[in-house]
Structure formats: C-alpha cells, structure tokens
C-alpha cells in the first residue's frame, strides 16, 4: 500500500523555502506590531500569527497524506461545500466594516471566500484535465467552467467584497488561458468584454458606484484616504534606501504613519527597516517559490495534477504581485495580503493548503495513473 | 484523466510552461526596478520626508447646498466657523502646549485632555477638533499666541446658518453630527466622523443632494506644523441647492397668526400639492443645533409641554371633529342614503336606542338639507346620515379621501392617523362595534384621528374637484451655479371617491359655511374673495355623547381643539388651508381667523385691513 518513493520523493527544498519565508514574515511582523506597543509581553497579534502558522503547517502536512488525484473525484463535493459556506456566510456571517465576510465557528473566524479560491482551482483543473486540447478549448468547453466561476463570484460580490471576487475571476481566467483556449474564442470573448464595459459604465452603474471604481483605479483621487496611504507607504519604502534604517528603527512604522502596517502594508515595514537588500531577499524567495511551483506543475505527468499545481501557483503569484504592486504605488489599493507575511489566519491557512497541494503533487510526480 | 504521454503533447505543454516562466521573470524584474527607483534614485528625498514625518492631511469641507423659498428668498446658507484643532505629533511638548491653550481659552486642561482622549486612537498626524466654532475674540487671541502654540491650528469650516431663525424650523429641519452606526452603514460615503448630516426636515430628506463632497490637501509641514508645500489637492464639490415650494412671507404670516398658541397651519396649492405653508407652534431655533446642542437646551425643548420638537402638521393626530362632516356628507350622497333634497328635522338632539345624542345647538336647527347641515354644522343631520351608512362605508370614503394613511410627504416621522372600522375595533379591543359609536364617528369624534396635513390634502382635493396630490416640498434641485439638476414633478396619489355632481353639492355647503346667513364662519368673509371652508371643535377628553360642557370653566389643557379647513377662491382655488389651534375651543373663533389672514395675505386686497374682526356671534358652532 505505502509507496516508499513518497518519502524519497518528498520535496524538502520546497518545504525549506516556505519555512524561510515564514520566519522572515514573523521577523517583519514583529517589527510592525511592536512599534509603539508598550506591553512587556510579546504583542498578542504576533503570538496569534505564530499559532496560525503552526496550524497552517499542520494543515499543510494533512494535505499530502491523501493522493491529490482523489481531489479530482471529489472536486464537485468540495465545491458544493464551499459554495454552501458562502451562502451560510450570507445568512449568519459576521459583519465587519459593513460587509459579511466571516463565518464564526467558536473562536475561529473563517473568511469563506478564501477557501473558495482553492476549491475553484481544484474544480477547474479537473474540468480542463478532461477536455484539454492542444488546439485550444472551444466555447462549449467553457460553459461548465463559466458556471463554476459565476456562482461563487456572485456570492462574494454581494458580501460585498468586489476585490476578492475579481481576484477569483483573475485566477480562474489565467488558469483557463493557460489551459489554452481557441484563438477565435479569446478574440470574441475579449471583444464582447470590451463592448460590455462602456455599456455597463453608462447604463448599469450609479454615480457613486462609478466614483468608487475611479478611486479604486486611481487612489490619488482620494488624497485623504487611499492616496494618503500610498504616499506614506512610498515614503516608508523610499526612505529605507539601500540597507534600511535597521530592525525596529523604522520611523514611519514606529510613529504609526503607516496604515494597516501589519496586514496589507507590511512590505513597507520591511522596505524601511531592511532597505533594498531586505526587499531583494524577500522577492528572491518569492520568485523561487513561484518558480518551484511552476516546476512542480511542469514535472507532473498527470494532466489534472499539472493544472492543479499551475492554478495554485497562479493564485500565489497574483497575491504577491497585487500586494507588492499596491504598496509600491504601481497598482490600485486593494486589500490583498502578502502571502505568509501579512497578519491574518484565513490567508495563512489558504496559502498553506495551496502549498500542501503543491507538495502532494511534487512527491507523486512519478505517478501518472 | 489520462497521462501525458505523446511527445507532441509534451512539446506543446513545455512551450506553455516556458511562456509562464518568462512572464514571471519579467514581472519580478519590474518589481525590482521599481524598488530601485524608490529606494535608490528617489531614496534621499523620501529619507528627508520620513525624517521630518511631515506629510499631513488637510481636509477641505464642502459647503452644504443652500435652501430657497419658492420666490428664491434665501432661507439657509453657510457662514464661516472657526474651529480650534490640534495635531498631536506637532504639539510638543503636549502638556505645556495644552496648559498654555487652556489659559487662553478659559477651559480647564482636563477638559482639553478629555477631548483628546475621547477621540480614541486617532492618528498623531490628523488634526483633531478641540473646540468648534470659537468666537472672533478667542480667534484673535489664538492667532496672537500662535508662536508658542505648536500644533494648534484654526480651521475655517463652512457652517449652517438659518437666516430666519425659528421660521419653518420643522419644515427645514436641522443638522446633527453623524454617529458611529450611520458611518458604518455605508450610506454616507462622503461623510467623515464628526461631520454633520441632516437630522430632521428637508435637511434630512434631501441629505444626498445637500451634502456635497469633501476635498483635501496633502501638505508638507515643518517642525511646527506650518505648511511648506501642498503636495496634492482635490477640490471639494459643493452640495446642491434646493428651491422649496414654501412661501416665506406667507409662512411668516402664518407663524405670526399662530402666535403663542400651540397648533399647526398647513397651506397647499390645490392645483399641484405644493406646500405653501407648514407651520407648527411652538417652534425652536435650528441654530441652537449647530455644533451640537447643549444638554440644557435639549432638556428644555424636550420637557416643554408645547412639544416644540414635534412637527404638529404631520406628527400630531387630532380628532377631525366637524370638519369630518364633509366626508360623511360625501359618503351619504355617493351611497345614496341622502340626496340634495333629503331633509332631516333637528330638534336639538337625536334619540338613538334609549340615549339622546345632542346637537351643539340645543334649540335645534329645524328642518335642513345637506347644504344647510354643512353650513350650520348640524350634528343631528350627520348622526342620521352616519347611522344609515354604517362605520365601514364611512371608513371607506375617509380612507379614499386620504385620511388614516400617510400622505407621502418627504419628511420623516409622518403619522398615519386612524380611521376606525369594525374589523379594527375587534382586533384592537376584542369587542364588536357599537352602532352608537358610528354616530360619534360621523361627526368626527370618537376614535377618528387625522393630521393637519391630511386635512389640508383632503380639502385641497375638494377644492380642485377631486384630485389628491402628494404634498410637494421641493420644486427643484439646482447645482451651486444655479443650473437645474432636476425638477420634482407634482404627483397625483389618487382621486376623491365622489362624482362631480356630489362634490358640487358639498362645495356649495362649504361655501355657505362662510357666505351663508347662518354659516358657522360667516365672520371671516373677505370682500371680493369667496372662501369655502369648514369649522370644527375637537374634544380633548371623551365625554358622554352629545353632553355639553361649559368650556370656559375648564382648565386650558382640557379645552377643545379648534379646527378650520378651507380653500379660496371658492370657484377656482389657489390656496387650501388647514388650521388647528390646540385648546382654541371653537374652530370659528380661534382657527378660522388664521386662515382668513393667510388668504388675505396670499390673494391680497390692500384696501381691507388685515386685523381680525372678533365677532361675538362666532362663538356658536
């Protein structure tokens, strides 16, 4: 039953890489939450994050016990459960900041839309693995994936959490393009999308909704809100210069100038205290992580596994790119956490599940059946 | 789910992975170059900015939309208010700065510290308001000592100014600071903590138009918090202006005529439902609410027995009294239980079962038809009409005439009143309807409750031959340059359940109330203008049906409410009015003269003195 190759094939390098990023993340988080904190003990958020990471590691380990190919068989069940959770969130969810995003189970708050990302990737990988074609997928192949995307997208957007909804579509879209779509289909869908934008803009949206979108695209429109965050973030990053101001010596961070410095803007803390050198280290680690993911996908001899690994890699990639781009002022301000570095339980768990799947695929790459 | 075995497949898939890898390399290069740009190329500049921690936010408040009356007289505008603010990060040493400031303002240091504490975990770099709307004297003192008050600033903010003080206070409304729940609701995306929003009246109903949009500066400041450079500005957008349907001079006239009395006056344009006057007495000064009303003033307003914070025109529910006979007459004619020529004999009372229901005129009115009955407000005639109709038929007509339901005016807190039915009583009291109660109902006493606005809408509809309008408060919304944003069209909400022929009969009766020889309001005639109306006296406490009290001997608070509803000119009404004077005893003597004054002021006749002639004869109804 037990194949010894599973152990000999275990991807220790990848695990080590994840471990390094977690350690680096904890160091940055320590600095971010300790600034201006007067307590003698460790900051409670720091302690919580250590717990989350431990839980995440445990879940990750759990993820590669079962052969990933079982996921393909169970994909619809997983999908249905996650959609059910999203619906449950709508009815009994915890309201935070005007939207219902969390499902409260005892002491744990689950952001159900995070779980949906993984579930959708599994489902799409499974569907595409059956229909993939070097010539590309035609319209009729895309009906089922489209339905699979639209349902959770709608449920997330009404929470309302447009950012996560769009991220979900982005991930699904990239995976679909990767699985290859007929040129004709790309042109038609792209063209239709372009035509739809002005229609929705002029007839579908109210003034205040347009306003919100414009601010979303260009935070400088809102110099008191998002724009202020960006300018302070840029000052923090820029002032780090080559080697930074030193651990716990970031002034922007210490004086509470940075908004949400322990979640979405945590990269500016690193940039301020460790400078270009520190950022280069983190970016290199992330690059290696993504490249490794790509490699796992490439080496997997099973189409489902290959697509699944690719999907997870795409998910991690977008989170890193959007967060880093936003903090550096290259992208609109959207609340996307930096994987394994930003404080937050749902994000840690989701990413750990993703890594668990990658490890799972990696250790079974010999297995084509 | 097959494996990937064919070489062609393998080749194809390899291409896709190489493509993805190249994208990854490219994007990471971009991110790295951006870091180099920020940290190396512009690093010195950002290092300097971070060392002085000197980027501040200065919010620019938008000015709220203005409010005009129908003739473009300005009712509400904005004046500059000077707010004393502090930026904690600049105000160092904080303790000394606060002590110096406390000396100058006369506040205690603890009070100032408490204000800062109350703001909670507000960021160091954001200006925090210490005192709103300081006096010019204090402003001069602060300006003079600016050099030893680091981090203390004066912000000039536009603030609401109610030009005519108490005039139309209930209609215009007032502002109050937004609270945490409202902020969290997401309904006010442009409003920040500490900002005022409409709390009452038109200020509340048209909040979205009046509000405008905040702007702001990002500024670089020096060590003392002085602005060196503006980094970025977004201009504020002014709120939109409102043109009300209300007529300022007529409103003032109405409030003068109400005087010290508690009560309400509503005047409408019967041709479109425009609210020309909405007065409620006693009133309050909206300016007291600016920057938060003091708890002492609030308590005084709340505890005032005259209920100044209530808009009696829409929130107070009164028995309609004899004004309701108009409904009974209409219902009777429509249901054919009476016609133009049916007469009843009034000996001064009506015997029903083993009880006598009195008429207000104990000597009796003799034989009269429906027109005479309205004119002389004969109770006996309407007891009998009501008895034949029954409570539910009567309620159907009352409801169809807009009573017992909201008029739909765009003001919060409107009350629906109450039109009783047999089903309602069964539900409310678990008792069946008594036929005797129908008698009380048919003369507007008993369970019936209406608001002055409902009566105004109803009498307007009688005047304009049957159309019920939704009362319109705002004619148009304009931008700050006077460009029309939108016009608010008159809105028909229904029609009186009556034929033109029967309406004409009732209108004849209403005309005789003023112009007939024995009409109950004949003393308010105006030369050249025909007025049609109806008086009413509403019992404040219930007494045995028809039982007479000597009202003069009762305490003021137990005396009857006086009603008068009317429209003029009778043939082609330009104005319809409902007046209620609480404890005014008789509709004819207390309420009707108010209407007369308004009609005179609105339709005008300079040769006739406006003084109200008191007519002893008028004390009958």
CSV table of C-alpha atoms in Angstrom, one decimal, chain B residues 355-608:
chain,number,residue,atom,x,y,z
B,355,UNK,CA,-80.0,57.5,24.6
B,356,UNK,CA,-80.1,61.1,23.4
B,357,UNK,CA,-77.3,62.4,21.1
B,358,UNK,CA,-77.2,66.1,21.4
B,359,UNK,CA,-76.7,68.7,18.7
B,360,UNK,CA,-74.3,71.5,19.6
B,361,UNK,CA,-77.4,73.8,19.2
B,362,UNK,CA,-79.7,72.7,22.0
B,363,UNK,CA,-82.6,74.7,20.5
B,364,UNK,CA,-82.4,72.7,17.3
B,365,UNK,CA,-81.8,73.6,13.7
B,366,UNK,CA,-85.3,72.6,12.5
B,367,UNK,CA,-85.6,71.1,9.0
B,368,UNK,CA,-82.4,71.2,7.0
B,369,UNK,CA,-80.9,69.6,3.9
B,370,UNK,CA,-77.3,68.6,3.3
B,371,UNK,CA,-76.1,72.1,2.2
B,372,UNK,CA,-77.7,73.7,5.3
B,373,UNK,CA,-76.4,70.9,7.5
B,374,UNK,CA,-72.8,71.5,6.4
B,375,UNK,CA,-73.2,75.3,6.7
B,376,UNK,CA,-74.6,75.2,10.2
B,377,UNK,CA,-72.7,72.1,11.2
B,378,UNK,CA,-75.8,70.3,12.4
B,379,UNK,CA,-74.9,67.2,14.4
B,380,UNK,CA,-78.3,65.6,14.2
B,381,UNK,CA,-78.3,65.6,10.4
B,382,UNK,CA,-75.0,63.7,10.3
B,383,UNK,CA,-75.9,61.3,13.1
B,384,UNK,CA,-78.7,60.1,10.9
B,385,UNK,CA,-76.6,60.0,7.7
B,386,UNK,CA,-73.9,58.1,9.5
B,387,UNK,CA,-76.3,55.7,11.0
B,388,UNK,CA,-77.6,54.8,7.6
B,389,UNK,CA,-74.1,54.4,6.2
B,390,UNK,CA,-72.5,52.4,8.9
B,391,UNK,CA,-69.0,52.6,10.1
B,392,UNK,CA,-67.3,50.6,7.4
B,393,UNK,CA,-68.8,52.5,4.5
B,394,UNK,CA,-67.9,55.7,6.2
B,395,UNK,CA,-64.3,54.5,6.7
B,396,UNK,CA,-64.1,53.5,3.0
B,397,UNK,CA,-64.8,57.1,2.0
B,398,UNK,CA,-62.5,58.6,4.6
B,399,UNK,CA,-59.7,56.3,3.5
B,400,UNK,CA,-60.3,57.1,-0.1
B,401,UNK,CA,-60.1,60.7,0.8
B,402,UNK,CA,-56.6,60.3,2.1
B,403,UNK,CA,-57.3,60.1,5.8
B,404,UNK,CA,-55.9,57.4,8.0
B,405,UNK,CA,-52.9,56.9,5.7
B,406,UNK,CA,-49.6,58.7,5.1
B,407,UNK,CA,-49.8,61.5,2.6
B,408,UNK,CA,-46.3,60.5,1.4
B,409,UNK,CA,-44.7,63.9,2.0
B,410,UNK,CA,-41.0,63.6,2.0
B,411,UNK,CA,-40.5,64.2,5.7
B,412,UNK,CA,-39.6,61.7,8.3
B,413,UNK,CA,-41.9,60.8,11.3
B,414,UNK,CA,-45.2,61.4,9.4
B,415,UNK,CA,-48.1,59.8,11.3
B,416,UNK,CA,-50.9,58.0,9.6
B,417,UNK,CA,-53.8,59.0,11.8
B,418,UNK,CA,-56.6,56.5,12.4
B,419,UNK,CA,-59.9,55.7,10.7
B,420,UNK,CA,-61.7,53.1,12.7
B,421,UNK,CA,-63.5,50.1,11.1
B,422,UNK,CA,-65.5,47.3,12.8
B,423,UNK,CA,-62.6,44.9,12.0
B,424,UNK,CA,-60.1,47.3,13.5
B,425,UNK,CA,-62.1,47.6,16.8
B,426,UNK,CA,-62.4,43.8,17.0
B,427,UNK,CA,-58.7,43.4,16.6
B,428,UNK,CA,-57.7,46.3,18.9
B,429,UNK,CA,-60.2,45.9,21.8
B,430,UNK,CA,-61.6,42.4,21.2
B,431,UNK,CA,-65.1,43.9,21.2
B,432,UNK,CA,-67.7,44.3,18.5
B,433,UNK,CA,-68.5,47.7,17.1
B,434,UNK,CA,-71.5,49.5,18.7
B,435,UNK,CA,-73.9,51.3,16.4
B,436,UNK,CA,-73.9,54.3,18.8
B,437,UNK,CA,-70.2,54.7,18.1
B,438,UNK,CA,-70.9,55.2,14.4
B,439,UNK,CA,-72.8,58.3,15.5
B,440,UNK,CA,-69.8,59.8,17.2
B,441,UNK,CA,-67.6,58.9,14.2
B,442,UNK,CA,-69.9,60.5,11.7
B,443,UNK,CA,-69.4,63.9,13.3
B,444,UNK,CA,-65.6,63.4,13.6
B,445,UNK,CA,-65.4,62.5,17.3
B,446,UNK,CA,-64.6,59.1,18.8
B,447,UNK,CA,-61.7,57.1,17.5
B,448,UNK,CA,-61.0,59.2,14.5
B,449,UNK,CA,-57.6,60.8,14.3
B,450,UNK,CA,-56.1,62.9,11.5
B,451,UNK,CA,-53.1,65.1,10.9
B,452,UNK,CA,-53.4,68.7,9.8
B,453,UNK,CA,-51.6,67.8,6.6
B,454,UNK,CA,-54.1,65.1,5.8
B,455,UNK,CA,-56.9,67.6,6.2
B,456,UNK,CA,-55.1,70.1,4.0
B,457,UNK,CA,-54.7,67.5,1.3
B,458,UNK,CA,-58.3,66.5,1.6
B,459,UNK,CA,-59.7,70.0,1.5
B,460,UNK,CA,-57.4,70.8,-1.5
B,461,UNK,CA,-59.0,67.8,-3.3
B,462,UNK,CA,-62.5,69.1,-2.6
B,463,UNK,CA,-61.4,72.5,-3.9
B,464,UNK,CA,-59.8,71.2,-7.1
B,465,UNK,CA,-62.8,68.9,-7.8
B,466,UNK,CA,-61.3,65.6,-6.7
B,467,UNK,CA,-57.6,65.2,-7.2
B,468,UNK,CA,-55.4,64.1,-4.3
B,469,UNK,CA,-51.8,65.2,-4.6
B,470,UNK,CA,-48.8,64.1,-2.7
B,471,UNK,CA,-47.7,67.2,-0.9
B,472,UNK,CA,-44.6,68.6,-2.6
B,473,UNK,CA,-41.9,70.3,-0.5
B,474,UNK,CA,-39.1,70.9,-3.0
B,475,UNK,CA,-39.8,72.2,-6.5
B,476,UNK,CA,-36.3,71.8,-7.9
B,477,UNK,CA,-32.7,70.8,-7.1
B,478,UNK,CA,-30.0,73.1,-8.6
B,479,UNK,CA,-26.3,73.0,-8.6
B,480,UNK,CA,-24.2,75.7,-7.0
B,481,UNK,CA,-24.2,77.7,-10.3
B,482,UNK,CA,-28.0,77.7,-10.4
B,483,UNK,CA,-28.2,75.1,-13.2
B,484,UNK,CA,-31.2,72.8,-12.9
B,485,UNK,CA,-30.3,69.3,-11.8
B,486,UNK,CA,-33.8,68.0,-11.6
B,487,UNK,CA,-37.3,69.2,-11.2
B,488,UNK,CA,-39.7,67.4,-8.9
B,489,UNK,CA,-43.0,67.0,-10.6
B,490,UNK,CA,-46.3,67.1,-8.9
B,491,UNK,CA,-47.6,63.7,-8.1
B,492,UNK,CA,-51.2,62.6,-8.1
B,493,UNK,CA,-51.8,59.9,-5.4
B,494,UNK,CA,-55.5,59.3,-6.1
B,495,UNK,CA,-58.9,60.9,-6.5
B,496,UNK,CA,-61.8,61.5,-4.1
B,497,UNK,CA,-64.3,58.7,-4.3
B,498,UNK,CA,-67.1,61.1,-5.4
B,499,UNK,CA,-68.8,62.2,-8.5
B,500,UNK,CA,-68.5,65.8,-9.8
B,501,UNK,CA,-72.2,66.3,-9.1
B,502,UNK,CA,-72.0,65.3,-5.4
B,503,UNK,CA,-68.7,67.3,-5.0
B,504,UNK,CA,-70.6,70.3,-6.2
B,505,UNK,CA,-73.2,69.8,-3.5
B,506,UNK,CA,-70.6,69.6,-0.8
B,507,UNK,CA,-68.8,72.6,-2.2
B,508,UNK,CA,-72.0,74.6,-2.0
B,509,UNK,CA,-72.3,73.6,1.7
B,510,UNK,CA,-68.7,74.7,2.4
B,511,UNK,CA,-69.3,78.0,0.6
B,512,UNK,CA,-72.3,78.6,2.8
B,513,UNK,CA,-70.3,78.0,6.0
B,514,UNK,CA,-68.7,81.4,5.2
B,515,UNK,CA,-71.1,83.1,3.0
B,516,UNK,CA,-74.5,81.7,4.1
B,517,UNK,CA,-76.6,83.8,6.5
B,518,UNK,CA,-76.3,81.2,9.3
B,519,UNK,CA,-72.9,79.8,8.4
B,520,UNK,CA,-70.6,79.0,11.3
B,521,UNK,CA,-67.7,81.0,9.9
B,522,UNK,CA,-69.6,83.9,8.4
B,523,UNK,CA,-67.4,86.4,10.3
B,524,UNK,CA,-64.3,85.7,8.2
B,525,UNK,CA,-65.7,87.0,4.9
B,526,UNK,CA,-63.3,88.9,2.8
B,527,UNK,CA,-64.6,91.4,0.2
B,528,UNK,CA,-64.1,90.1,-3.3
B,529,UNK,CA,-62.9,86.6,-2.3
B,530,UNK,CA,-65.2,83.7,-1.9
B,531,UNK,CA,-64.0,81.3,0.8
B,532,UNK,CA,-65.3,77.8,1.2
B,533,UNK,CA,-64.5,76.0,4.5
B,534,UNK,CA,-65.5,74.0,7.5
B,535,UNK,CA,-65.1,74.7,11.2
B,536,UNK,CA,-64.5,72.0,13.8
B,537,UNK,CA,-64.2,71.7,17.6
B,538,UNK,CA,-62.4,68.6,18.7
B,539,UNK,CA,-62.9,67.2,22.1
B,540,UNK,CA,-59.8,66.7,24.1
B,541,UNK,CA,-61.2,64.2,26.5
B,542,UNK,CA,-64.1,61.9,25.9
B,543,UNK,CA,-67.4,62.7,27.4
B,544,UNK,CA,-70.8,61.3,27.0
B,545,UNK,CA,-72.1,61.6,23.5
B,546,UNK,CA,-73.6,65.0,23.0
B,547,UNK,CA,-73.1,66.0,26.6
B,548,UNK,CA,-72.4,69.7,26.8
B,549,UNK,CA,-69.7,71.3,29.0
B,550,UNK,CA,-69.2,74.9,29.7
B,551,UNK,CA,-65.7,75.0,28.2
B,552,UNK,CA,-64.8,78.4,29.6
B,553,UNK,CA,-64.8,76.9,33.1
B,554,UNK,CA,-62.4,74.0,32.1
B,555,UNK,CA,-58.7,74.1,32.5
B,556,UNK,CA,-56.9,75.3,29.4
B,557,UNK,CA,-55.3,72.0,28.7
B,558,UNK,CA,-58.7,70.3,28.7
B,559,UNK,CA,-60.4,72.7,26.4
B,560,UNK,CA,-61.3,71.7,22.9
B,561,UNK,CA,-59.1,72.0,19.9
B,562,UNK,CA,-60.2,74.4,17.2
B,563,UNK,CA,-60.2,73.3,13.5
B,564,UNK,CA,-60.7,75.2,10.3
B,565,UNK,CA,-60.2,73.9,6.8
B,566,UNK,CA,-60.9,75.9,3.7
B,567,UNK,CA,-60.0,76.8,0.2
B,568,UNK,CA,-60.2,80.1,-1.8
B,569,UNK,CA,-61.3,81.5,-4.1
B,570,UNK,CA,-64.1,79.0,-4.0
B,571,UNK,CA,-64.7,78.8,-7.7
B,572,UNK,CA,-61.0,78.4,-8.7
B,573,UNK,CA,-59.0,77.7,-5.6
B,574,UNK,CA,-55.4,79.0,-5.4
B,575,UNK,CA,-54.9,78.0,-1.8
B,576,UNK,CA,-56.2,75.4,0.6
B,577,UNK,CA,-55.6,75.7,4.3
B,578,UNK,CA,-55.9,73.5,7.4
B,579,UNK,CA,-55.5,75.2,10.8
B,580,UNK,CA,-55.6,73.6,14.2
B,581,UNK,CA,-55.3,75.6,17.4
B,582,UNK,CA,-54.8,73.3,20.4
B,583,UNK,CA,-57.3,74.2,23.2
B,584,UNK,CA,-58.6,77.0,21.0
B,585,UNK,CA,-62.1,76.0,21.9
B,586,UNK,CA,-64.0,76.9,18.7
B,587,UNK,CA,-63.0,76.5,15.1
B,588,UNK,CA,-64.8,79.6,14.1
B,589,UNK,CA,-63.3,81.9,16.6
B,590,UNK,CA,-59.7,80.6,17.0
B,591,UNK,CA,-58.8,78.8,13.8
B,592,UNK,CA,-60.8,80.5,11.1
B,593,UNK,CA,-59.3,84.0,11.5
B,594,UNK,CA,-55.8,82.5,11.0
B,595,UNK,CA,-57.0,81.1,7.6
B,596,UNK,CA,-58.6,84.4,6.8
B,597,UNK,CA,-55.3,86.2,7.5
B,598,UNK,CA,-53.4,83.8,5.2
B,599,UNK,CA,-56.0,84.0,2.4
B,600,UNK,CA,-55.8,87.8,2.5
B,601,UNK,CA,-52.0,87.8,2.6
B,602,UNK,CA,-51.9,85.3,-0.3
B,603,UNK,CA,-54.6,86.5,-2.6
B,604,UNK,CA,-54.3,90.1,-1.4
B,605,UNK,CA,-56.7,93.1,-1.2
B,606,UNK,CA,-54.8,96.1,0.1
B,607,UNK,CA,-57.9,98.1,0.8
B,608,UNK,CA,-59.2,95.7,3.5
